[in-house]
Amino acid sequence: MKKYKFTISGNDYDVHIKDIEDNTAEVDVNGTLYEVVIHNEIKASKTPRLVRKPLEKRPGEGEIKKKETTGKHDVTAPLPGTILKLNVSVGDVVTEGQNVLVMEAMKMENQVQTSKGGEVISIKVNVGDAVQQDDVLIEIG
């Protein structure tokens, strides 16, 4: 079958593999016949491995920055409409979820609430004003 030449510790060997059956091979080494048991073959991976250098982290990179809060909060129009009623005045203290005004939009009355509590700093609209979506209606601090 196959012939090989080996040099082990300075000695040369002519190896001829005559027959392989299951896990046993008949091997001729320099004219002497041997029966050899073959164990599981260890194969080198043919798939290349990707080796990456670790990324160097720059200062501040990948950190989540918290939004700085000034304590001020705007109540904005949820959709276009007309102001029907103001429920608060400048200087009033409001709580989270409190109804601060009523507006008409799409022929329906809508209660507009504040998402944070605080003191009413200014009111940017009057009854009867037409507003667009996201217009600032009231400032709360």
PDB file of C-alpha atoms in Angstrom:
ATOM      1  CA  MET A   1       0.000   0.000   0.000  1.00  0.00           C
ATOM      2  CA  LYS A   2       2.104   2.920   1.269  1.00  0.00           C
ATOM      3  CA  LYS A   3       5.804   3.244   1.914  1.00  0.00           C
ATOM      4  CA  TYR A   4       7.417   5.672   4.328  1.00  0.00           C
ATOM      5  CA  LYS A   5      10.971   6.507   5.436  1.00  0.00           C
ATOM      6  CA  PHE A   6      11.394   7.572   9.056  1.00  0.00           C
ATOM      7  CA  THR A   7      14.432   8.759  10.980  1.00  0.00           C
ATOM      8  CA  ILE A   8      14.069   8.276  14.740  1.00  0.00           C
ATOM      9  CA  SER A   9      16.955   9.236  17.056  1.00  0.00           C
ATOM     10  CA  GLY A  10      19.354   9.078  14.085  1.00  0.00           C
ATOM     11  CA  ASN A  11      18.195   5.591  12.961  1.00  0.00           C
ATOM     12  CA  ASP A  12      16.566   5.171   9.517  1.00  0.00           C
ATOM     13  CA  TYR A  13      13.490   2.962   9.100  1.00  0.00           C
ATOM     14  CA  ASP A  14      11.771   1.790   5.908  1.00  0.00           C
ATOM     15  CA  VAL A  15       8.101   1.320   6.746  1.00  0.00           C
ATOM     16  CA  HIS A  16       5.672  -0.392   4.404  1.00  0.00           C
ATOM     17  CA  ILE A  17       1.999  -0.555   5.347  1.00  0.00           C
ATOM     18  CA  LYS A  18       0.748  -3.767   3.728  1.00  0.00           C
ATOM     19  CA  ASP A  19      -2.869  -4.102   4.867  1.00  0.00           C
ATOM     20  CA  ILE A  20      -5.363  -2.211   7.039  1.00  0.00           C
ATOM     21  CA  GLU A  21      -8.500  -3.912   8.303  1.00  0.00           C
ATOM     22  CA  ASP A  22     -10.805  -2.221  10.841  1.00  0.00           C
ATOM     23  CA  ASN A  23      -8.388  -0.850  13.459  1.00  0.00           C
ATOM     24  CA  THR A  24      -5.493  -3.261  12.756  1.00  0.00           C
ATOM     25  CA  ALA A  25      -2.677  -2.743  10.261  1.00  0.00           C
ATOM     26  CA  GLU A  26      -0.006  -5.124   8.957  1.00  0.00           C
ATOM     27  CA  VAL A  27       3.247  -3.135   8.863  1.00  0.00           C
ATOM     28  CA  ASP A  28       6.706  -4.135   7.570  1.00  0.00           C
ATOM     29  CA  VAL A  29       9.505  -2.214   9.333  1.00  0.00           C
ATOM     30  CA  ASN A  30      12.974  -2.894   7.831  1.00  0.00           C
ATOM     31  CA  GLY A  31      11.850  -6.406   6.812  1.00  0.00           C
ATOM     32  CA  THR A  32      10.179  -7.341  10.117  1.00  0.00           C
ATOM     33  CA  LEU A  33       6.396  -7.804  10.049  1.00  0.00           C
ATOM     34  CA  TYR A  34       4.309  -6.215  12.842  1.00  0.00           C
ATOM     35  CA  GLU A  35       0.608  -6.133  13.597  1.00  0.00           C
ATOM     36  CA  VAL A  36      -0.297  -2.629  14.763  1.00  0.00           C
ATOM     37  CA  VAL A  37      -3.496  -1.420  16.463  1.00  0.00           C
ATOM     38  CA  ILE A  38      -4.669   1.931  15.104  1.00  0.00           C
ATOM     39  CA  HIS A  39      -6.275   4.310  17.575  1.00  0.00           C
ATOM     40  CA  ASN A  40      -8.577   7.148  16.593  1.00  0.00           C
ATOM     41  CA  GLU A  41      -6.851   9.429  14.183  1.00  0.00           C
ATOM     42  CA  ILE A  42      -6.150  12.933  15.430  1.00  0.00           C
ATOM     43  CA  LYS A  43      -6.818  15.356  12.632  1.00  0.00           C
ATOM     44  CA  ALA A  44      -5.794  18.950  12.581  1.00  0.00           C
ATOM     45  CA  SER A  45      -8.644  21.343  12.013  1.00  0.00           C
ATOM     46  CA  LYS A  46      -8.855  22.606   8.462  1.00  0.00           C
ATOM     47  CA  THR A  47     -11.057  25.469   9.542  1.00  0.00           C
ATOM     48  CA  PRO A  48      -9.025  28.607  10.151  1.00  0.00           C
ATOM     49  CA  ARG A  49      -9.546  30.219  13.530  1.00  0.00           C
ATOM     50  CA  LEU A  50     -10.138  33.925  13.691  1.00  0.00           C
ATOM     51  CA  VAL A  51      -7.975  35.505  16.353  1.00  0.00           C
ATOM     52  CA  ARG A  52      -8.848  39.055  17.309  1.00  0.00           C
ATOM     53  CA  LYS A  53      -7.057  41.542  19.456  1.00  0.00           C
ATOM     54  CA  PRO A  54      -9.121  42.889  22.321  1.00  0.00           C
ATOM     55  CA  LEU A  55     -10.503  46.333  21.599  1.00  0.00           C
ATOM     56  CA  GLU A  56      -9.046  49.175  23.544  1.00  0.00           C
ATOM     57  CA  LYS A  57     -11.777  51.085  25.314  1.00  0.00           C
ATOM     58  CA  ARG A  58     -11.513  54.828  25.075  1.00  0.00           C
ATOM     59  CA  PRO A  59     -12.551  56.917  28.081  1.00  0.00           C
ATOM     60  CA  GLY A  60     -16.288  57.592  27.992  1.00  0.00           C
ATOM     61  CA  GLU A  61     -16.899  55.226  25.092  1.00  0.00           C
ATOM     62  CA  GLY A  62     -19.840  52.868  25.469  1.00  0.00           C
ATOM     63  CA  GLU A  63     -21.121  54.536  28.606  1.00  0.00           C
ATOM     64  CA  ILE A  64     -24.740  55.567  28.819  1.00  0.00           C
ATOM     65  CA  LYS A  65     -25.047  59.206  29.682  1.00  0.00           C
ATOM     66  CA  LYS A  66     -28.007  60.164  31.779  1.00  0.00           C
ATOM     67  CA  LYS A  67     -30.036  63.077  30.554  1.00  0.00           C
ATOM     68  CA  GLU A  68     -29.442  66.066  32.741  1.00  0.00           C
ATOM     69  CA  THR A  69     -32.674  67.244  34.253  1.00  0.00           C
ATOM     70  CA  THR A  70     -33.219  70.887  34.955  1.00  0.00           C
ATOM     71  CA  GLY A  71     -36.407  70.239  36.875  1.00  0.00           C
ATOM     72  CA  LYS A  72     -38.459  71.919  34.123  1.00  0.00           C
ATOM     73  CA  HIS A  73     -41.157  69.956  32.312  1.00  0.00           C
ATOM     74  CA  ASP A  74     -43.295  70.950  29.326  1.00  0.00           C
ATOM     75  CA  VAL A  75     -46.878  69.832  28.849  1.00  0.00           C
ATOM     76  CA  THR A  76     -47.353  69.466  25.085  1.00  0.00           C
ATOM     77  CA  ALA A  77     -50.367  69.038  22.820  1.00  0.00           C
ATOM     78  CA  PRO A  78     -50.996  65.340  22.135  1.00  0.00           C
ATOM     79  CA  LEU A  79     -52.609  66.214  18.758  1.00  0.00           C
ATOM     80  CA  PRO A  80     -53.807  69.293  16.833  1.00  0.00           C
ATOM     81  CA  GLY A  81     -56.861  70.999  18.323  1.00  0.00           C
ATOM     82  CA  THR A  82     -58.359  73.985  20.134  1.00  0.00           C
ATOM     83  CA  ILE A  83     -57.969  74.920  23.816  1.00  0.00           C
ATOM     84  CA  LEU A  84     -61.390  74.797  25.557  1.00  0.00           C
ATOM     85  CA  LYS A  85     -60.539  75.219  29.261  1.00  0.00           C
ATOM     86  CA  LEU A  86     -57.517  75.891  31.489  1.00  0.00           C
ATOM     87  CA  ASN A  87     -57.662  74.090  34.860  1.00  0.00           C
ATOM     88  CA  VAL A  88     -54.537  75.738  36.361  1.00  0.00           C
ATOM     89  CA  SER A  89     -52.993  79.186  36.793  1.00  0.00           C
ATOM     90  CA  VAL A  90     -49.387  80.377  37.039  1.00  0.00           C
ATOM     91  CA  GLY A  91     -48.051  79.549  40.519  1.00  0.00           C
ATOM     92  CA  ASP A  92     -50.371  76.569  41.092  1.00  0.00           C
ATOM     93  CA  VAL A  93     -48.743  73.366  42.347  1.00  0.00           C
ATOM     94  CA  VAL A  94     -49.726  70.315  40.282  1.00  0.00           C
ATOM     95  CA  THR A  95     -49.188  66.610  40.839  1.00  0.00           C
ATOM     96  CA  GLU A  96     -48.229  63.914  38.370  1.00  0.00           C
ATOM     97  CA  GLY A  97     -51.252  62.851  36.288  1.00  0.00           C
ATOM     98  CA  GLN A  98     -53.318  65.939  37.154  1.00  0.00           C
ATOM     99  CA  ASN A  99     -55.606  67.341  34.409  1.00  0.00           C
ATOM    100  CA  VAL A 100     -54.221  70.781  33.528  1.00  0.00           C
ATOM    101  CA  LEU A 101     -56.396  71.703  30.538  1.00  0.00           C
ATOM    102  CA  VAL A 102     -59.109  70.518  28.177  1.00  0.00           C
ATOM    103  CA  MET A 103     -58.723  70.691  24.423  1.00  0.00           C
ATOM    104  CA  GLU A 104     -60.955  69.745  21.523  1.00  0.00           C
ATOM    105  CA  ALA A 105     -59.432  67.516  18.863  1.00  0.00           C
ATOM    106  CA  MET A 106     -61.364  65.651  16.166  1.00  0.00           C
ATOM    107  CA  LYS A 107     -64.673  66.863  17.715  1.00  0.00           C
ATOM    108  CA  MET A 108     -63.818  65.237  21.054  1.00  0.00           C
ATOM    109  CA  GLU A 109     -62.841  66.801  24.364  1.00  0.00           C
ATOM    110  CA  ASN A 110     -59.466  65.569  25.590  1.00  0.00           C
ATOM    111  CA  GLN A 111     -58.111  65.965  29.121  1.00  0.00           C
ATOM    112  CA  VAL A 112     -54.422  66.895  28.977  1.00  0.00           C
ATOM    113  CA  GLN A 113     -52.415  65.736  31.983  1.00  0.00           C
ATOM    114  CA  THR A 114     -48.962  66.471  33.304  1.00  0.00           C
ATOM    115  CA  SER A 115     -46.456  63.616  33.497  1.00  0.00           C
ATOM    116  CA  LYS A 116     -44.556  65.240  36.403  1.00  0.00           C
ATOM    117  CA  GLY A 117     -45.542  67.283  39.397  1.00  0.00           C
ATOM    118  CA  GLY A 118     -44.309  70.775  40.214  1.00  0.00           C
ATOM    119  CA  GLU A 119     -45.236  74.464  40.098  1.00  0.00           C
ATOM    120  CA  VAL A 120     -46.827  76.007  36.986  1.00  0.00           C
ATOM    121  CA  ILE A 121     -44.179  78.437  35.675  1.00  0.00           C
ATOM    122  CA  SER A 122     -46.007  79.701  32.598  1.00  0.00           C
ATOM    123  CA  ILE A 123     -49.061  79.045  30.463  1.00  0.00           C
ATOM    124  CA  LYS A 124     -48.289  79.428  26.756  1.00  0.00           C
ATOM    125  CA  VAL A 125     -51.886  79.257  25.446  1.00  0.00           C
ATOM    126  CA  ASN A 126     -55.279  80.889  26.015  1.00  0.00           C
ATOM    127  CA  VAL A 127     -58.808  79.503  25.703  1.00  0.00           C
ATOM    128  CA  GLY A 128     -59.747  79.376  22.003  1.00  0.00           C
ATOM    129  CA  ASP A 129     -56.162  79.057  20.709  1.00  0.00           C
ATOM    130  CA  ALA A 130     -55.544  76.544  17.922  1.00  0.00           C
ATOM    131  CA  VAL A 131     -52.491  74.357  18.597  1.00  0.00           C
ATOM    132  CA  GLN A 132     -50.511  71.789  16.653  1.00  0.00           C
ATOM    133  CA  GLN A 133     -49.246  68.431  17.900  1.00  0.00           C
ATOM    134  CA  ASP A 134     -46.246  68.782  20.271  1.00  0.00           C
ATOM    135  CA  ASP A 135     -46.768  72.538  20.797  1.00  0.00           C
ATOM    136  CA  VAL A 136     -45.765  73.563  24.345  1.00  0.00           C
ATOM    137  CA  LEU A 137     -48.918  74.422  26.296  1.00  0.00           C
ATOM    138  CA  ILE A 138     -47.741  74.747  29.911  1.00  0.00           C
ATOM    139  CA  GLU A 139     -44.298  74.866  31.582  1.00  0.00           C
ATOM    140  CA  ILE A 140     -43.953  73.172  34.958  1.00  0.00           C
ATOM    141  CA  GLY A 141     -40.877  73.565  37.153  1.00  0.00           C
TER     142      GLY A 141
END
